[in-house]
Short mmCIF file of C-alpha atoms and ligand atoms in Angstrom, two decimals:
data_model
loop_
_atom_site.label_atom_id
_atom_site.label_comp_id
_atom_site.label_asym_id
_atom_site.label_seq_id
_atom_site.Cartn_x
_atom_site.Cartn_y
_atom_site.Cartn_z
CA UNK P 284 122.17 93.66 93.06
CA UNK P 285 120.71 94.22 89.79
CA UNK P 286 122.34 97.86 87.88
CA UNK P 287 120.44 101.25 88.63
CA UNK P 288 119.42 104.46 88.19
CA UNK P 289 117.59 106.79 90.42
CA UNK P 290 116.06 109.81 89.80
CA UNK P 291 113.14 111.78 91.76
CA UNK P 292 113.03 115.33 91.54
CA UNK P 293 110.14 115.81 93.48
CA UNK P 294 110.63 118.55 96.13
CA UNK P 295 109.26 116.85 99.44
CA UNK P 296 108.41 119.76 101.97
CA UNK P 297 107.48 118.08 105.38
CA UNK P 298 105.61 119.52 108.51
CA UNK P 299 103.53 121.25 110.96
CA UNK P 300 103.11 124.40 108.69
CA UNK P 301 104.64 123.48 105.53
CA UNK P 302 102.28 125.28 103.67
CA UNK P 303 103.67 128.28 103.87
CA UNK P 304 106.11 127.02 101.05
CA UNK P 305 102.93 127.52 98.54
CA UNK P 306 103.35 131.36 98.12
CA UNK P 307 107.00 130.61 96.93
CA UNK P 308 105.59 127.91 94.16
CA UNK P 309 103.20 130.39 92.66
CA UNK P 310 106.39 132.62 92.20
CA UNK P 311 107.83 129.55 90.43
CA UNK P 312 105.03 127.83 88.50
CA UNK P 313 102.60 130.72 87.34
CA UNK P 314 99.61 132.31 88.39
CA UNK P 315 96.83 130.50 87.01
CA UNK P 316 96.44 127.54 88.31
CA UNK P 317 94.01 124.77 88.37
CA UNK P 318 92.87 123.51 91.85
CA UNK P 319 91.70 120.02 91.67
CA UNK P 320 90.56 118.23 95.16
CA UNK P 321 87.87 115.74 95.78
CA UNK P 322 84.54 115.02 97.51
CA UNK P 323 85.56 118.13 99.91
CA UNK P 324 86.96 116.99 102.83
CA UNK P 325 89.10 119.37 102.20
CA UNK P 326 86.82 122.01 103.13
CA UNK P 327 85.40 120.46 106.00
CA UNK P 328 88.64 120.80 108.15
CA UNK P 329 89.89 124.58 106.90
CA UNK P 330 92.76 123.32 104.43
CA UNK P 331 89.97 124.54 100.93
CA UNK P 332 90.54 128.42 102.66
CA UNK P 333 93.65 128.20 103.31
CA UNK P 334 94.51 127.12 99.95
CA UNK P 335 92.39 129.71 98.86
CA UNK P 336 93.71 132.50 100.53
CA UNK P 337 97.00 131.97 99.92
CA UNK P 338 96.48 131.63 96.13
CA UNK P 339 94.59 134.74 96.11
CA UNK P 340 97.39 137.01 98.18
CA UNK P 341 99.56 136.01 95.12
CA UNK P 342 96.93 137.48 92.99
CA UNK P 343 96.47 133.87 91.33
CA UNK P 344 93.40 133.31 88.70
CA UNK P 345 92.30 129.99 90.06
CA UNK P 346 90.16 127.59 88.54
CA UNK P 347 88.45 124.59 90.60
CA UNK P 348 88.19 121.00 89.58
CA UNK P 349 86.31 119.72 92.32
CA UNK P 350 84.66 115.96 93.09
CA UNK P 351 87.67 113.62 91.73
CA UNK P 352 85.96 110.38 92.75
CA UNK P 353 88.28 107.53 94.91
CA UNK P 354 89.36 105.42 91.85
CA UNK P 355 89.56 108.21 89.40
CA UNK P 356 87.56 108.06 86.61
CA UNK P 357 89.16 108.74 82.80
CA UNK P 358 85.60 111.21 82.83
CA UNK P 359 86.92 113.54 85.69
CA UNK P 360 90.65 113.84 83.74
CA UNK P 361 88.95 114.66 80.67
CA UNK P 362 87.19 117.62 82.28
CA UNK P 363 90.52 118.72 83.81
CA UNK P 364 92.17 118.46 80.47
CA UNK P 365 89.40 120.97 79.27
CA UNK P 366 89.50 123.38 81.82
CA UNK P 367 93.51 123.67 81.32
CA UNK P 368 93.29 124.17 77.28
CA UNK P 369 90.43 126.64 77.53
CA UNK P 370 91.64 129.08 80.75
CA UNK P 371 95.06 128.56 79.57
CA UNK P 372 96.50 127.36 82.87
CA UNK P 373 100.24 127.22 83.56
CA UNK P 374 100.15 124.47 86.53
CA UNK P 375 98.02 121.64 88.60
CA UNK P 376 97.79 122.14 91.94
CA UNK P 377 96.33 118.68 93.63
CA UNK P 378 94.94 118.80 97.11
CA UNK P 379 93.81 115.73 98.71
CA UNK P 380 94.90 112.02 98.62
CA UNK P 381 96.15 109.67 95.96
CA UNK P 382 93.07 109.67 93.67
CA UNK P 383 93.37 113.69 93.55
CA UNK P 384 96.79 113.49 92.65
CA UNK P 385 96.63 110.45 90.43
CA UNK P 386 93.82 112.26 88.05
CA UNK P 387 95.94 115.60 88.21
CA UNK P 388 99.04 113.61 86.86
CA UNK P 389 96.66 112.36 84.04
CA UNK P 390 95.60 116.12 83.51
CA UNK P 391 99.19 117.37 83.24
CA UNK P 392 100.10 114.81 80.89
CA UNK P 393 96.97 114.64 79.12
CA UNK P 394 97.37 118.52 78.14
CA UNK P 395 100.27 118.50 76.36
CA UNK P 396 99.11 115.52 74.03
CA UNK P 397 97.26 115.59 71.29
CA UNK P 398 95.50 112.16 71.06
CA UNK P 399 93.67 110.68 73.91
CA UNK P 400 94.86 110.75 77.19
CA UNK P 401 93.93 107.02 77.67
CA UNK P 402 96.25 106.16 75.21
CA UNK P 403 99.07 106.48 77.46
CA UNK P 404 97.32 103.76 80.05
CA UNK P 405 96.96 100.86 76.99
CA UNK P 406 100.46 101.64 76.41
CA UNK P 407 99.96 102.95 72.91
CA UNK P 408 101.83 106.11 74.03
CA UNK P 409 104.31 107.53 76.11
CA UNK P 410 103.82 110.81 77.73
CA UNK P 411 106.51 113.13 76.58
CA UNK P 412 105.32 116.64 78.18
CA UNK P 413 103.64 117.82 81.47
CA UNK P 414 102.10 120.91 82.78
CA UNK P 415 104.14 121.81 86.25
CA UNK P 416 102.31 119.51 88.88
CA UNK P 417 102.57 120.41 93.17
CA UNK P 418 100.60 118.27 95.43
CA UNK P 419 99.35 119.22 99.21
CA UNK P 420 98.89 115.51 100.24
CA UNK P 421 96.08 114.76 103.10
CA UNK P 422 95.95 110.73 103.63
CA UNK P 423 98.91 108.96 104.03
CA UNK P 424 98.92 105.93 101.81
CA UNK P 425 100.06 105.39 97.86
CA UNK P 426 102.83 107.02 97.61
CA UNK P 427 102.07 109.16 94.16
CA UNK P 428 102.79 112.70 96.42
CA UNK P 429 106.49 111.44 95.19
CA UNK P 430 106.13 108.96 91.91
CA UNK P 431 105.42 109.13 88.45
CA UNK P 432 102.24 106.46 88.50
CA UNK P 433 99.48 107.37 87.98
CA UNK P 434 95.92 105.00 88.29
CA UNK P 435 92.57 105.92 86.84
CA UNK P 436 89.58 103.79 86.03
CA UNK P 437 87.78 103.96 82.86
CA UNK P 438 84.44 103.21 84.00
CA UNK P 439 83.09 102.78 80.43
CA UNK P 440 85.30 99.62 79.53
CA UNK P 441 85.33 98.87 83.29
CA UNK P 442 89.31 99.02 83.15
CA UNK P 443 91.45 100.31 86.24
CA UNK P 444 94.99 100.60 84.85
CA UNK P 445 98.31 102.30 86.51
CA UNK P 446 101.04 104.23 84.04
CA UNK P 447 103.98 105.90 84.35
CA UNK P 448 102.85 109.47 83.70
CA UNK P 449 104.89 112.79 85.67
CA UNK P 450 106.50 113.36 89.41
CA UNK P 451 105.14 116.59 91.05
CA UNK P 452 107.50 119.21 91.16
CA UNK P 453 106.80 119.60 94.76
CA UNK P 454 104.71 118.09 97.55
CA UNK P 455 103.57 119.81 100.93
CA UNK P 456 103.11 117.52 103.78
CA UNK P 457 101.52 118.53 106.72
CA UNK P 458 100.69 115.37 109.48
CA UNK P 459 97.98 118.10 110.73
CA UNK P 460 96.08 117.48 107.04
CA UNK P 461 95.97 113.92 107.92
CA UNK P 462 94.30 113.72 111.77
CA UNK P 463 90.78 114.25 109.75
CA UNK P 464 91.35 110.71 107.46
CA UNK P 465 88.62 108.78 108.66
CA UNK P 466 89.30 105.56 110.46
CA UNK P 467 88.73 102.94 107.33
CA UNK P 468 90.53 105.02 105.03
CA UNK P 469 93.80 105.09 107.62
CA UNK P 470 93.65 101.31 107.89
CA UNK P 471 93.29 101.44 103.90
CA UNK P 472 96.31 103.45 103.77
CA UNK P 473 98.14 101.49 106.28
CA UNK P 474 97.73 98.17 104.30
CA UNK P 475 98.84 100.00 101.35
CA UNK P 476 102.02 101.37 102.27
CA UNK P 477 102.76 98.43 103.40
CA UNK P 478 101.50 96.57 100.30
CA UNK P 479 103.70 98.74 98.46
CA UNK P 480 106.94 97.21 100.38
CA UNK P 481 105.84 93.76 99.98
CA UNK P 482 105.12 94.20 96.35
CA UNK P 483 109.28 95.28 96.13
CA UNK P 484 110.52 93.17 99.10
CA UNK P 485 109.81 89.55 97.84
CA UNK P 486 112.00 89.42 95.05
CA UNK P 487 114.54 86.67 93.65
CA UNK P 488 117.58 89.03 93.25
CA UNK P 489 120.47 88.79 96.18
CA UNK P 490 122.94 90.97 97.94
CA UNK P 491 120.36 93.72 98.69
CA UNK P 492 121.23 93.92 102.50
CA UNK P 493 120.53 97.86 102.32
CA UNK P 494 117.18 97.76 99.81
CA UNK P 495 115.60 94.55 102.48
CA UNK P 496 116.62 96.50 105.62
CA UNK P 497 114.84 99.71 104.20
CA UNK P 498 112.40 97.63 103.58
CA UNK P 499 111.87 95.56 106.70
CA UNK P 500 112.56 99.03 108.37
CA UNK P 501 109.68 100.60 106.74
CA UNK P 502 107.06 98.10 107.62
CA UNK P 503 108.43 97.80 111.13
CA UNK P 504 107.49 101.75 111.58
CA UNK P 505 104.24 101.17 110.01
CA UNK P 506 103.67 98.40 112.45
CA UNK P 507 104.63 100.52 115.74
CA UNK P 508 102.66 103.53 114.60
CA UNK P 509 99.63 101.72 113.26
CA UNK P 510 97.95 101.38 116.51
CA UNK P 511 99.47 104.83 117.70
CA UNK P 512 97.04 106.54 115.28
CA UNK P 513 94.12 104.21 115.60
CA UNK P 514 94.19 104.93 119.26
CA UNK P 515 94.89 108.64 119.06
CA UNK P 516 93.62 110.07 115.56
CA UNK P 517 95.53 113.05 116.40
CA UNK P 518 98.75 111.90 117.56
CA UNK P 519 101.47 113.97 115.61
CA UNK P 520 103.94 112.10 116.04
CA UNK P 521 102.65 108.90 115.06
CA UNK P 522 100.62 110.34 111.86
CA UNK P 523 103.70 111.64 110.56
CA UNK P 524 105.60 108.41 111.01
CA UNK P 525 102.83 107.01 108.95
CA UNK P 526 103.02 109.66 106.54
CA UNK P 527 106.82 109.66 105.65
CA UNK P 528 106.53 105.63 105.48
CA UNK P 529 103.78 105.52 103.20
CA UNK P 530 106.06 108.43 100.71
CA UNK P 531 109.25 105.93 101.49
CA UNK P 532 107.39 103.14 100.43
CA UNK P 533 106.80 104.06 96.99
CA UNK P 534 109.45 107.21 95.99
CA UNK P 535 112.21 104.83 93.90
CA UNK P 536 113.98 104.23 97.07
CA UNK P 537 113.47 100.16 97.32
CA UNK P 538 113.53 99.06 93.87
CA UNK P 539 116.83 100.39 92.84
CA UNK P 540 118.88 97.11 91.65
CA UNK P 541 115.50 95.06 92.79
CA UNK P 542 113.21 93.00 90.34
CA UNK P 543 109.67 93.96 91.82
CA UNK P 544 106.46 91.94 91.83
CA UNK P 545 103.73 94.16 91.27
CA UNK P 546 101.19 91.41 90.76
CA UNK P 547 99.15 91.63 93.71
CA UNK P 548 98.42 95.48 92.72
CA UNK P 549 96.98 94.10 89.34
CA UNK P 550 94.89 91.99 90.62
CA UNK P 551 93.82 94.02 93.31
CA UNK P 552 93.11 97.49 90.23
CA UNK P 553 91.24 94.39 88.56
CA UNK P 554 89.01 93.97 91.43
CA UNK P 555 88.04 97.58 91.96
CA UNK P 556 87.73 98.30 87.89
CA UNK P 557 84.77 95.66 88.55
CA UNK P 558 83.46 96.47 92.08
CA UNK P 559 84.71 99.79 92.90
CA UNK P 560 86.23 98.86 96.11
CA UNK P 561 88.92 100.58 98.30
CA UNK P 562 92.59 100.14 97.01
CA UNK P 563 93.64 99.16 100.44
CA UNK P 564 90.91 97.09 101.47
CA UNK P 565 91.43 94.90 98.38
CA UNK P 566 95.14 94.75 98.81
CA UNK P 567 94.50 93.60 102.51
CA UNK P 568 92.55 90.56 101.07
CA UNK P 569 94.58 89.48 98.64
CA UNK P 570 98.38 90.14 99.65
CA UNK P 571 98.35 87.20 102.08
CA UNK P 572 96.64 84.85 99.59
CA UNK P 573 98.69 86.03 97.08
CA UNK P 574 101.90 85.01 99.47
CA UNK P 575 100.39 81.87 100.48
CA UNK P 576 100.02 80.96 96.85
CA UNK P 577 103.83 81.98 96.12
CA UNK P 578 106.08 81.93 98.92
CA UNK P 579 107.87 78.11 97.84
CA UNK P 580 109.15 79.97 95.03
CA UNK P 581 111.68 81.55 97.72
CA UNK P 582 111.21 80.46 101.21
CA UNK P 583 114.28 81.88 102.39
CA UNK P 584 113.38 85.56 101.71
CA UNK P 585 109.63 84.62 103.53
CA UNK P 586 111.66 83.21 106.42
CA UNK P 587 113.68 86.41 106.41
CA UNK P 588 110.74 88.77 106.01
CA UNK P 589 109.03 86.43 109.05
CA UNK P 590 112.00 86.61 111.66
CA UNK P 591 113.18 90.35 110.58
CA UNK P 592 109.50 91.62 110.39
CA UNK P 593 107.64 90.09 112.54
CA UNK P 594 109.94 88.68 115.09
CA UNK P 595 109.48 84.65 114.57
CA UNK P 596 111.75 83.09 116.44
CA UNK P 597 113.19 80.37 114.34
CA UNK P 598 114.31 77.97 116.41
CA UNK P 599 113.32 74.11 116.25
CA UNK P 600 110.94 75.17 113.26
CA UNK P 601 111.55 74.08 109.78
CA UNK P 602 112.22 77.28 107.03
CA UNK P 603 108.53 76.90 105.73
CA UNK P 604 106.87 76.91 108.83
CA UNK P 605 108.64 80.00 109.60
CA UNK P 606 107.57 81.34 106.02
CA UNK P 607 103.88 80.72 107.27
CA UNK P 608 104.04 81.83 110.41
CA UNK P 609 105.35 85.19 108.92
CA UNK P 610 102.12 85.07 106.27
CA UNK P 611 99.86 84.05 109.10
CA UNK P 612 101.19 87.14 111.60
CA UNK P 613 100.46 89.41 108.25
CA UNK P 614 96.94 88.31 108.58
CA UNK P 615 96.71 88.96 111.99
CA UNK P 616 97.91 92.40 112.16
CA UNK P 617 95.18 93.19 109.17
CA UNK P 618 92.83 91.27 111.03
CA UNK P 619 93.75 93.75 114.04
CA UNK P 620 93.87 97.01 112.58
CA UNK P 621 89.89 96.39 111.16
CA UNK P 622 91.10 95.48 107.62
CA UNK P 623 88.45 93.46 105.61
CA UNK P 624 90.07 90.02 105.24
CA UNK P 625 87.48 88.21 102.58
CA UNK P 626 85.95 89.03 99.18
CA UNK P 627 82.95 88.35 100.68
CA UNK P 628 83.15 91.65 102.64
CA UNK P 629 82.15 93.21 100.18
CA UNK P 630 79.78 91.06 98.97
CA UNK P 631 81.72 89.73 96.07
CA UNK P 632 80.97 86.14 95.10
CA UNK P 633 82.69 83.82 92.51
CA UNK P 634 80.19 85.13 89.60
CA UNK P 635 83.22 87.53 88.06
CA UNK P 636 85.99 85.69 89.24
CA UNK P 637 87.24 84.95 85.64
CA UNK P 638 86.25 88.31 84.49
CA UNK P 639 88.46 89.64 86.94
CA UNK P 640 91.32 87.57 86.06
CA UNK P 641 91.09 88.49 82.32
CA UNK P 642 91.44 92.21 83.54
CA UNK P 643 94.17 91.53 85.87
CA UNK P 644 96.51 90.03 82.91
CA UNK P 645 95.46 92.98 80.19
CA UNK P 646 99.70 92.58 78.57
CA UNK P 647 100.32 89.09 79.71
CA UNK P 648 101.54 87.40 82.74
CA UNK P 649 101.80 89.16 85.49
CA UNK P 650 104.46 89.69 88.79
CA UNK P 651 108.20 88.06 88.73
CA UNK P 652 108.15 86.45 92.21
CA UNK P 653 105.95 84.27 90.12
CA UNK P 654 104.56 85.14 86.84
CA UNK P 655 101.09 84.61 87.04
CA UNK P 656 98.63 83.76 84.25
CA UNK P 657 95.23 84.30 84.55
CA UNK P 658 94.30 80.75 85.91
CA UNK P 659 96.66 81.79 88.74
CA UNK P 660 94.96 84.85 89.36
CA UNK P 661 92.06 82.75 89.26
CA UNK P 662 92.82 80.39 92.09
CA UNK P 663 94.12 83.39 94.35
CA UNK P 664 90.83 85.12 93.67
CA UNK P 665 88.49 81.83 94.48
CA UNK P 666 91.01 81.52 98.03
CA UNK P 667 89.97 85.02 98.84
CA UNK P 668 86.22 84.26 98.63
O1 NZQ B 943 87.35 112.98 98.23
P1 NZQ B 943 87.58 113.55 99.56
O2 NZQ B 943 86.43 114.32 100.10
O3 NZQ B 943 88.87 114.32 99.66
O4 NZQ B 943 87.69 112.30 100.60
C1 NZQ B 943 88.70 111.33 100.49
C2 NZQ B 943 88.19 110.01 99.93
O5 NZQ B 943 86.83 109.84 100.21
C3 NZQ B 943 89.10 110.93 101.89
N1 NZQ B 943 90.14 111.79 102.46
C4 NZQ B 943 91.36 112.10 101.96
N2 NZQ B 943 92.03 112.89 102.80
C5 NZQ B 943 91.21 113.12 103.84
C6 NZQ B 943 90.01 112.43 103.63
N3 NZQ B 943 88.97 112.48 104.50
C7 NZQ B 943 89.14 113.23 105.61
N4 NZQ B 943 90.28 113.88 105.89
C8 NZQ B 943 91.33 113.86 105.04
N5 NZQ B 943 92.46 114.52 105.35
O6 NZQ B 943 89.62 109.62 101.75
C9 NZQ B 943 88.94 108.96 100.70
C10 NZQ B 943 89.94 108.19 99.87
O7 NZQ B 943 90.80 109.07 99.18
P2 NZQ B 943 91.74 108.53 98.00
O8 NZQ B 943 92.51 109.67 97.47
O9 NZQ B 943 90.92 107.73 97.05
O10 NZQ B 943 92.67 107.50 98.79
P3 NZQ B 943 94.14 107.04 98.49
O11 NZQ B 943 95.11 108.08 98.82
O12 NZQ B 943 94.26 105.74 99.18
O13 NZQ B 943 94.21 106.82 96.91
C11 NZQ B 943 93.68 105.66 96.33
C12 NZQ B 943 93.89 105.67 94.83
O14 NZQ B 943 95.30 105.69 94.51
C13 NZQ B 943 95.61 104.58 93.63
C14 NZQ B 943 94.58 103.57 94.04
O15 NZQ B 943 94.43 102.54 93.09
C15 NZQ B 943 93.34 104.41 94.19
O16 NZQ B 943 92.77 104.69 92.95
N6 NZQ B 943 97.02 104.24 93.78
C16 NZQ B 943 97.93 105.09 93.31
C17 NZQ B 943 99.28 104.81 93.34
C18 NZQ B 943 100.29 105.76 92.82
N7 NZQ B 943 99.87 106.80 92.15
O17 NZQ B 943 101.48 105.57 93.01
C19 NZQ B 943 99.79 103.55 93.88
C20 NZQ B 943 98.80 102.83 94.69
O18 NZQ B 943 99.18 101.48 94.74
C21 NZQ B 943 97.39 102.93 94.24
O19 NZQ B 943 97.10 102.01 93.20
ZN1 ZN B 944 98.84 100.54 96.34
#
């Protein structure tokens, strides 16, 4: 185990009804507030007037940011940026899934800077300041409701690029918020999550019995309660399973003393900088291509991840078969849950592959599993034609 530290001072407040925390926050964070939320599913099942009502009972001055596109574009943070400066507004409230939250993160830190907020994704700068950020999370899937990264596309240079920006100070998580998510976008979230624990599981460091069994522990949850909410939209239980998994997944819990991979991510914000595709339905395309193309580098851990994971019963089978069978049962389960499983889903052809490669290696190689140059990402791009 590599050294640590962990820090994450988000406030996670969980349940059926958990929103009744809000009124406290105002007390806390100010009255004006800017409400940012996205193409309004919010309003369509009652959360918008809650919200609403709420903030208004504390006599809050509330100003709306409304239609943050999925993939968030740099042109929807600048707006927010605006709005903050010119109504004077002492906190970000974000209401909706990770692209809400990820442009509201951009907003807080974009406000107290004085150059361009875009700086801070090309690494020129590092955010040093943030307006007070709470989130009221409705999709289960990236994780940001309790992280610092934030991921916004810059639709002018066609870039998609993730930074380390500000955690929320708090997070309301209601299962109920999530019953609406339509069917695509819960298998897009599932894959995620899960993406998220792949992208910190395969790793060359050792002695990590606790970090791998949260791990394994994770995706086995996600794997019982997948088809639980595919069946039954509106199964509590099984939504809110998916919902703490998908916050475990990505909170700082499985990378502490772990050298993460992260490639698959990049190549995956690469491919929807270009096409403007789901997160999660890239990531389902690519992650098993990407381990096909890696796993040699450490069969062992893909033999562990097969048996611990997945169940593959070892026995009269050599390590790498196990390590495939593992990859192959990955598939499947995408395959099953209605997860796109080619480029060519959405109608993406080999004309951008290399364009797409360039973008996926903006500072270099990417990934430690196996540091990947561009003509990698190449060649796992062309096998997920
Ligand atoms: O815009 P609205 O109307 O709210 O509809 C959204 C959107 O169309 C809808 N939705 C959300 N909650 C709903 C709902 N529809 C009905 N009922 C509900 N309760 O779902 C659609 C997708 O929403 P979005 O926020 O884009 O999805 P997600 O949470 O998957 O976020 C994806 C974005 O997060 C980034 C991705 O790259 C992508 O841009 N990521 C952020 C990360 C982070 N900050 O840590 C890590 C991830 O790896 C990821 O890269
Ligand atoms: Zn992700």
């Amino acid at each position: 185990m590599n050294p640590f530290i962990y820090h994450n001072p988000t406030e996670l407040i969980f349940g059926k009804g958990a929103i009744a925390h809000l009124a406290d926050k105002v007390k806390t964070f100010g009255k004006r507030v800017l409400l940012v939320y996205g193409g309004g599913s919010i309003k369509k099942f009652g959360l918008y007037d809650n919200v609403i009502s709420i903030l208004a009972e504390q006599g809050c001055h509330v100003v709306e940011l409304a239609g943050v596109e999925p993939n968030p574009r740099l042109s929807t943070v600048y707006k927010g940026i605006k709005l903050c400066r010119s109504e004077q507004l002492d906190w970000i409230l974000a209401v909706g899934g990770g692209s809400v939250i990820d442009a509201s993160k951009a907003i807080a830190v974009g406000v107290k800077y004085d150059g361009d907020v875009w700086d801070f994704y090309l690494r020129n700068a590092v955010p040093q300041a943030a307006l007070p950020l709470g989130t009221i999370l409705t999709l289960a899937a990236t994780g940001s409701e309790m992280n610092r990264s934030s991921v916004i596309t810059n639709w002018e240079t066609k870039q998609k690029l993730g930074v380390s920006t500000t955690f929320p100070a708090f997070s309301i998580l209601d299962p109920e918020y999530t019953f609406s998510v339509p069917r695509d976008q819960t298998v897009y979230g599932i894959v995620d999550m899960m993406s998220h624990v792949f992208e910190q599981y395969f790793t060359h460091t050792t002695e990590i019995p606790l970090q791998s069994r949260f791990a394994e522990s994770i995706l086995q949850t996600v794997i019982e309660n997948a088809p639980r909410v595919l069946e039954n939209p509106h199964d509590y239980d099984a939504r809110a399973n998916l919902l703490y998994c998908g916050t475990m997944a990505l909170n700082g819990t499985l990378p502490v003393g772990v050298e993460t991979d992260w490639a698959t991510h990049s190549i995956e914000h690469a491919v929807s900088a270009v096409y403007d595709i789901p997160h999660g339905g890239g990531l389902a395309i690519l992650f098993p291509n990407w381990m096909k193309y890696v796993y040699k580098e450490n069969v062992e851990r893909f033999k562990q991840y097969a048996v611990r994971v997945w169940n593959v019963d070892p026995e009269g089978k050599s390590d790498e078969a196990v390590a495939l069978e593992g990859i192959a049962r990955t598939r499947e389960f995408f395959n099953k849950i209605g997860a796109p499983s080619r480029l060519a889903d959405y109608g993406i052809t080999d004309e951008q592959l290399e364009v797409m490669a360039q973008k996926a290696t903006p500072f270099g190689p990417i990934g430690r599993f196996k540091p990947l140059e561009a003509s990698d990402v190449h060649a796992i791009l062309q096998m997920s034609l």
